[in-house]
Amino acid sequence: MEFNFHIRHHETVKAFLQNNDFSKKSISAIKRNGALLVNGQPVTVRHKLLEGDSLCIQLPKEQPSGNLVPYDKALTVLYEDEYLLIVSKPTEQNCAPSRDHKHKSLVEQVLSYFQQHSLELTPHIVTRLDRNTSGIVIIAKHGYIHHLMSQTSIDKRYICVCHGKVKQQSMIEAPIARHPDSIIQRHVHDSGKYAQTMFQRLKVKSQYSLCEVQLLTGRTHQIRVHFQYIGHPLVGDDLYGGKQDIYNHQLLGCKKVSFIHPITNQKIEVIDQYDTIETKFNML
């Protein structure tokens, strides 16, 4: 992967890299295994750039972890360009390998996808979802892009089904901490980190509500914990009081993401047309 820049003022290559969000780790990697070309000629980071120069930065190739086993299964691709891949993840799949689910993760599925398309790339997950949460996951095609995306504001909208009839619109503000009796479970507690969730009720039927949710902070299990806290746990979420006979996973999915692309500066908006949460709501 390479980037080309037209230089507008005098500075060293190192200063240019630092001013354009290349981390120390990225700069070291470029020096070791990448390349820096000014007007087609290789240079070091000490080279002084002049106005009008053309700088080409060639990022080093990355090697995926040897623990990853490519998982050959068709991906549901929602968006792709040279830098990013955005996909729809089903329930009952980890984003990355875990102790209990070592393989067939989304990252291994993406690795297989890259190999099938002869792309020597390593996937970096930007936005993670719980194993039993479905929907949109953003993946960077290089560590540098992942670094840029970590500094990018991403508006994520979720859709969920909860027990009971919730208010038409509400804001939940309640700190979330790790539960003292579990390494997985969280709960609302004064010792926790500030958390804020906004939701809007879309539909209501009998004992259930369909809601659109916006996370204003990003705490672990935030939507699930907050809906339990207000007395309306998510349908199927047995970890947070929403156990239901029909579904054995929480009815929660990431429906839409929007952000400014860190390379092109264009607004990207992706909607998961394959989302099934509303269909499952209608079947209750």
Coordinates of C-alpha atoms in Angstrom, one line a residue:
M1 CA 0.0 0.0 0.0
E2 CA 1.4 3.4 -0.9
F3 CA 0.5 7.1 -0.6
N4 CA 1.5 10.0 -2.8
F5 CA 1.7 13.6 -1.5
H6 CA 2.4 16.9 -3.3
I7 CA 4.6 19.0 -0.9
R8 CA 3.4 22.5 -0.3
H9 CA 6.1 23.8 2.1
H10 CA 9.6 23.0 3.3
E11 CA 10.1 20.5 6.1
T12 CA 11.9 17.2 6.7
V13 CA 10.3 13.9 5.7
K14 CA 10.2 12.9 9.4
A15 CA 8.3 16.1 10.3
F16 CA 5.9 15.5 7.4
L17 CA 5.2 12.0 8.5
Q18 CA 4.5 13.2 12.1
N19 CA 2.3 16.0 10.9
N20 CA 0.2 13.5 8.9
D21 CA -0.5 11.1 11.7
F22 CA 2.1 8.5 11.1
S23 CA 2.9 7.0 14.5
K24 CA 6.4 6.3 15.7
K25 CA 5.7 2.6 15.2
S26 CA 4.6 3.2 11.6
I27 CA 7.6 5.4 10.8
S28 CA 10.0 2.7 12.2
A29 CA 8.3 0.1 10.1
I30 CA 8.6 2.2 7.0
K31 CA 12.3 2.7 7.6
R32 CA 12.8 -1.0 8.1
N33 CA 10.7 -2.6 5.4
G34 CA 8.9 0.2 3.4
A35 CA 10.2 3.0 1.2
L36 CA 10.3 6.8 1.0
L37 CA 10.7 8.2 -2.5
V38 CA 11.0 11.9 -3.3
N39 CA 10.5 12.6 -7.0
G40 CA 11.1 8.9 -7.6
Q41 CA 14.4 8.7 -5.7
P42 CA 14.8 6.9 -2.3
V43 CA 15.5 9.1 0.7
T44 CA 15.7 8.9 4.5
V45 CA 13.5 10.6 7.0
R46 CA 16.2 13.3 7.4
H47 CA 15.7 14.5 3.8
K48 CA 14.5 18.1 3.5
L49 CA 11.4 18.4 1.3
L50 CA 10.9 21.4 -1.0
E51 CA 7.7 23.0 -2.2
G52 CA 6.6 21.1 -5.3
D53 CA 8.3 17.8 -4.4
S54 CA 6.4 14.6 -4.9
L55 CA 6.6 12.3 -1.9
C56 CA 5.7 8.6 -2.2
I57 CA 5.3 6.6 1.0
Q58 CA 5.3 2.8 0.6
L59 CA 4.0 1.0 3.7
P60 CA 5.6 -2.3 4.6
K61 CA 3.7 -5.5 4.0
E62 CA 2.2 -7.0 7.2
Q63 CA 2.2 -10.6 8.1
P64 CA -1.0 -12.0 9.8
S65 CA -0.6 -13.8 13.0
G66 CA 0.3 -17.5 12.6
N67 CA -2.6 -18.3 15.0
L68 CA -5.2 -17.2 12.4
V69 CA -6.6 -20.0 10.2
P70 CA -8.3 -18.7 7.0
Y71 CA -12.0 -19.4 7.1
D72 CA -13.4 -20.0 3.6
K73 CA -17.0 -18.8 3.8
A74 CA -18.6 -16.1 1.7
L75 CA -18.6 -12.6 3.2
T76 CA -21.5 -10.2 3.1
V77 CA -19.6 -7.1 1.8
L78 CA -21.3 -3.8 2.2
Y79 CA -18.5 -1.5 1.1
E80 CA -14.9 -1.8 0.0
D81 CA -12.1 0.4 -1.3
E82 CA -8.3 0.3 -1.3
Y83 CA -8.2 1.1 2.4
L84 CA -11.3 -0.3 4.1
L85 CA -13.7 -3.3 4.0
I86 CA -17.1 -3.0 5.6
V87 CA -19.1 -6.2 6.1
S88 CA -22.2 -7.6 7.8
K89 CA -21.5 -10.1 10.6
P90 CA -24.1 -12.7 11.5
T91 CA -24.8 -13.8 15.1
E92 CA -22.9 -16.6 16.7
Q93 CA -19.6 -15.5 15.2
N94 CA -16.7 -13.9 17.0
C95 CA -15.0 -10.9 15.5
A96 CA -11.6 -12.3 16.5
P97 CA -10.6 -15.7 18.0
S98 CA -11.2 -16.2 21.7
R99 CA -10.4 -18.9 24.2
D100 CA -13.8 -20.6 23.7
H101 CA -14.1 -20.0 20.0
K102 CA -10.6 -20.3 18.6
H103 CA -11.4 -20.3 14.9
K104 CA -14.1 -19.5 12.2
S105 CA -13.9 -15.8 13.4
L106 CA -14.7 -12.9 11.2
V107 CA -11.1 -11.8 11.0
E108 CA -10.2 -15.3 9.7
Q109 CA -13.0 -15.1 7.2
V110 CA -11.7 -11.8 6.0
L111 CA -8.2 -13.2 5.8
S112 CA -9.5 -15.9 3.5
Y113 CA -11.3 -13.3 1.4
F114 CA -8.1 -11.4 0.9
Q115 CA -6.2 -14.5 -0.1
Q116 CA -8.8 -15.5 -2.6
H117 CA -8.5 -12.0 -4.2
S118 CA -4.7 -12.2 -4.2
L119 CA -4.5 -9.3 -1.7
E120 CA -1.4 -9.5 0.6
L121 CA -3.1 -7.7 3.4
T122 CA -3.7 -8.2 7.1
P123 CA -7.2 -7.4 8.5
H124 CA -7.5 -5.0 11.4
I125 CA -10.9 -4.7 13.1
V126 CA -11.9 -1.1 13.7
T127 CA -15.4 -1.6 15.2
R128 CA -16.1 -4.8 17.1
L129 CA -19.4 -6.5 17.9
D130 CA -20.2 -9.1 20.6
R131 CA -20.4 -12.7 19.3
N132 CA -24.2 -12.6 19.4
T133 CA -24.7 -9.1 18.1
S134 CA -25.1 -8.9 14.3
G135 CA -24.5 -6.2 11.8
I136 CA -21.8 -3.8 10.5
V137 CA -18.1 -4.3 11.2
I138 CA -15.5 -2.0 9.8
I139 CA -12.1 -3.5 8.9
A140 CA -8.9 -1.6 8.0
K141 CA -6.6 -3.1 5.4
H142 CA -3.4 -1.9 7.1
G143 CA -2.3 -1.0 10.6
Y144 CA -1.8 2.6 9.5
I145 CA -5.4 2.9 8.3
H146 CA -6.5 1.3 11.6
H147 CA -4.6 4.0 13.4
L148 CA -6.3 6.8 11.4
M149 CA -9.7 5.2 11.9
S150 CA -9.1 5.1 15.7
Q151 CA -8.9 8.9 15.5
T152 CA -12.0 9.2 13.4
S153 CA -15.5 9.9 14.8
I154 CA -17.8 7.1 13.7
D155 CA -21.6 7.5 14.1
K156 CA -23.0 4.0 14.7
R157 CA -26.7 3.3 14.8
Y158 CA -28.1 0.1 16.2
I159 CA -31.5 -1.6 16.1
C160 CA -32.8 -3.7 18.9
V161 CA -35.8 -5.4 20.3
C162 CA -36.5 -5.1 24.1
H163 CA -39.1 -6.4 26.5
G164 CA -42.0 -4.2 27.3
K165 CA -43.1 -0.8 26.0
V166 CA -40.4 1.8 26.3
K167 CA -40.7 5.6 26.0
Q168 CA -40.9 7.0 22.4
Q169 CA -37.5 8.6 22.9
S170 CA -35.1 8.8 25.8
M171 CA -31.5 9.3 26.9
I172 CA -29.9 6.9 29.4
E173 CA -27.0 8.2 31.4
A174 CA -25.5 5.7 33.9
P175 CA -21.9 4.6 34.6
I176 CA -20.9 1.1 33.7
A177 CA -18.5 -1.1 35.6
R178 CA -17.3 -4.7 35.6
H179 CA -19.6 -6.9 37.7
P180 CA -17.8 -8.2 40.8
D181 CA -19.0 -11.7 40.3
S182 CA -18.1 -12.1 36.6
I183 CA -15.2 -11.5 34.2
I184 CA -17.7 -11.0 31.4
Q185 CA -20.8 -9.3 32.8
R186 CA -21.1 -5.5 33.4
H187 CA -23.5 -3.5 35.5
V188 CA -24.5 0.0 36.3
H189 CA -22.5 1.2 39.3
D190 CA -21.2 4.5 40.6
S191 CA -17.6 3.2 40.4
G192 CA -18.0 2.7 36.6
K193 CA -17.1 4.8 33.6
Y194 CA -19.5 7.4 32.3
A195 CA -21.9 6.0 29.7
Q196 CA -24.6 7.6 27.6
T197 CA -27.1 5.9 25.3
M198 CA -29.8 7.6 23.2
F199 CA -32.7 5.6 21.8
Q200 CA -35.9 6.1 19.8
R201 CA -38.8 3.7 19.7
L202 CA -39.7 2.7 16.1
K203 CA -42.5 0.2 16.7
V204 CA -44.3 -1.5 19.6
K205 CA -46.4 -4.7 19.7
S206 CA -47.8 -6.7 22.6
Q207 CA -44.9 -7.1 25.0
Y208 CA -42.0 -5.8 22.8
S209 CA -40.5 -2.6 21.4
L210 CA -38.3 -2.1 18.3
C211 CA -35.8 0.7 18.9
E212 CA -33.0 2.6 17.1
V213 CA -30.1 3.2 19.4
Q214 CA -27.2 5.6 19.2
L215 CA -24.1 5.1 21.4
L216 CA -22.7 8.4 22.6
T217 CA -19.9 6.5 24.5
G218 CA -18.4 3.1 23.8
R219 CA -18.5 0.9 26.9
T220 CA -18.5 -2.9 26.8
H221 CA -22.1 -4.3 26.5
Q222 CA -23.4 -0.7 26.9
I223 CA -26.7 -1.1 25.1
R224 CA -27.4 -4.4 26.8
V225 CA -26.6 -3.1 30.3
H226 CA -28.5 0.2 29.8
F227 CA -31.7 -1.4 28.6
Q228 CA -31.6 -3.9 31.5
Y229 CA -31.0 -0.9 33.9
I230 CA -34.2 0.8 32.7
G231 CA -36.2 -2.4 33.1
H232 CA -36.4 -3.3 29.4
P233 CA -33.7 -6.0 28.7
L234 CA -33.1 -7.0 25.2
V235 CA -35.0 -10.0 23.9
G236 CA -32.9 -13.2 24.0
D237 CA -30.2 -11.7 26.2
D238 CA -30.0 -14.2 29.0
L239 CA -26.9 -12.5 30.4
Y240 CA -28.8 -9.4 31.2
G241 CA -32.3 -10.7 32.1
G242 CA -33.9 -10.9 28.6
K243 CA -34.2 -14.7 28.2
Q244 CA -36.8 -15.6 25.7
D245 CA -38.0 -19.0 24.4
I246 CA -37.8 -18.2 20.6
Y247 CA -34.3 -16.6 20.4
N248 CA -31.2 -17.6 22.3
H249 CA -29.2 -14.5 21.4
Q250 CA -29.8 -10.8 22.0
L251 CA -31.9 -9.1 19.2
L252 CA -29.3 -6.4 18.6
G253 CA -27.6 -5.3 15.4
C254 CA -25.5 -2.5 14.1
K255 CA -27.7 -1.1 11.3
K256 CA -25.8 2.0 10.0
V257 CA -22.4 3.6 10.2
S258 CA -21.2 7.0 8.9
F259 CA -17.8 8.7 9.1
I260 CA -15.4 10.9 7.2
H261 CA -13.0 8.7 5.2
P262 CA -9.5 9.4 6.7
I263 CA -7.8 9.2 3.2
T264 CA -10.3 10.6 0.8
N265 CA -12.1 13.0 3.2
Q266 CA -15.4 11.9 1.7
K267 CA -18.4 11.1 3.9
I268 CA -19.1 7.4 4.0
E269 CA -22.5 6.1 5.0
V270 CA -23.2 2.4 5.0
I271 CA -26.6 0.7 5.8
D272 CA -26.9 -3.0 6.4
Q273 CA -29.7 -4.0 4.1
Y274 CA -29.3 -7.6 5.2
D275 CA -30.2 -6.8 8.8
T276 CA -32.8 -9.3 10.2
I277 CA -33.7 -7.7 13.6
E278 CA -36.9 -6.0 12.4
T279 CA -38.0 -9.3 10.8
K280 CA -37.4 -11.2 14.0
F281 CA -39.4 -8.5 15.8
N282 CA -42.3 -9.0 13.4
M283 CA -42.2 -12.8 14.2
L284 CA -42.7 -12.3 17.9

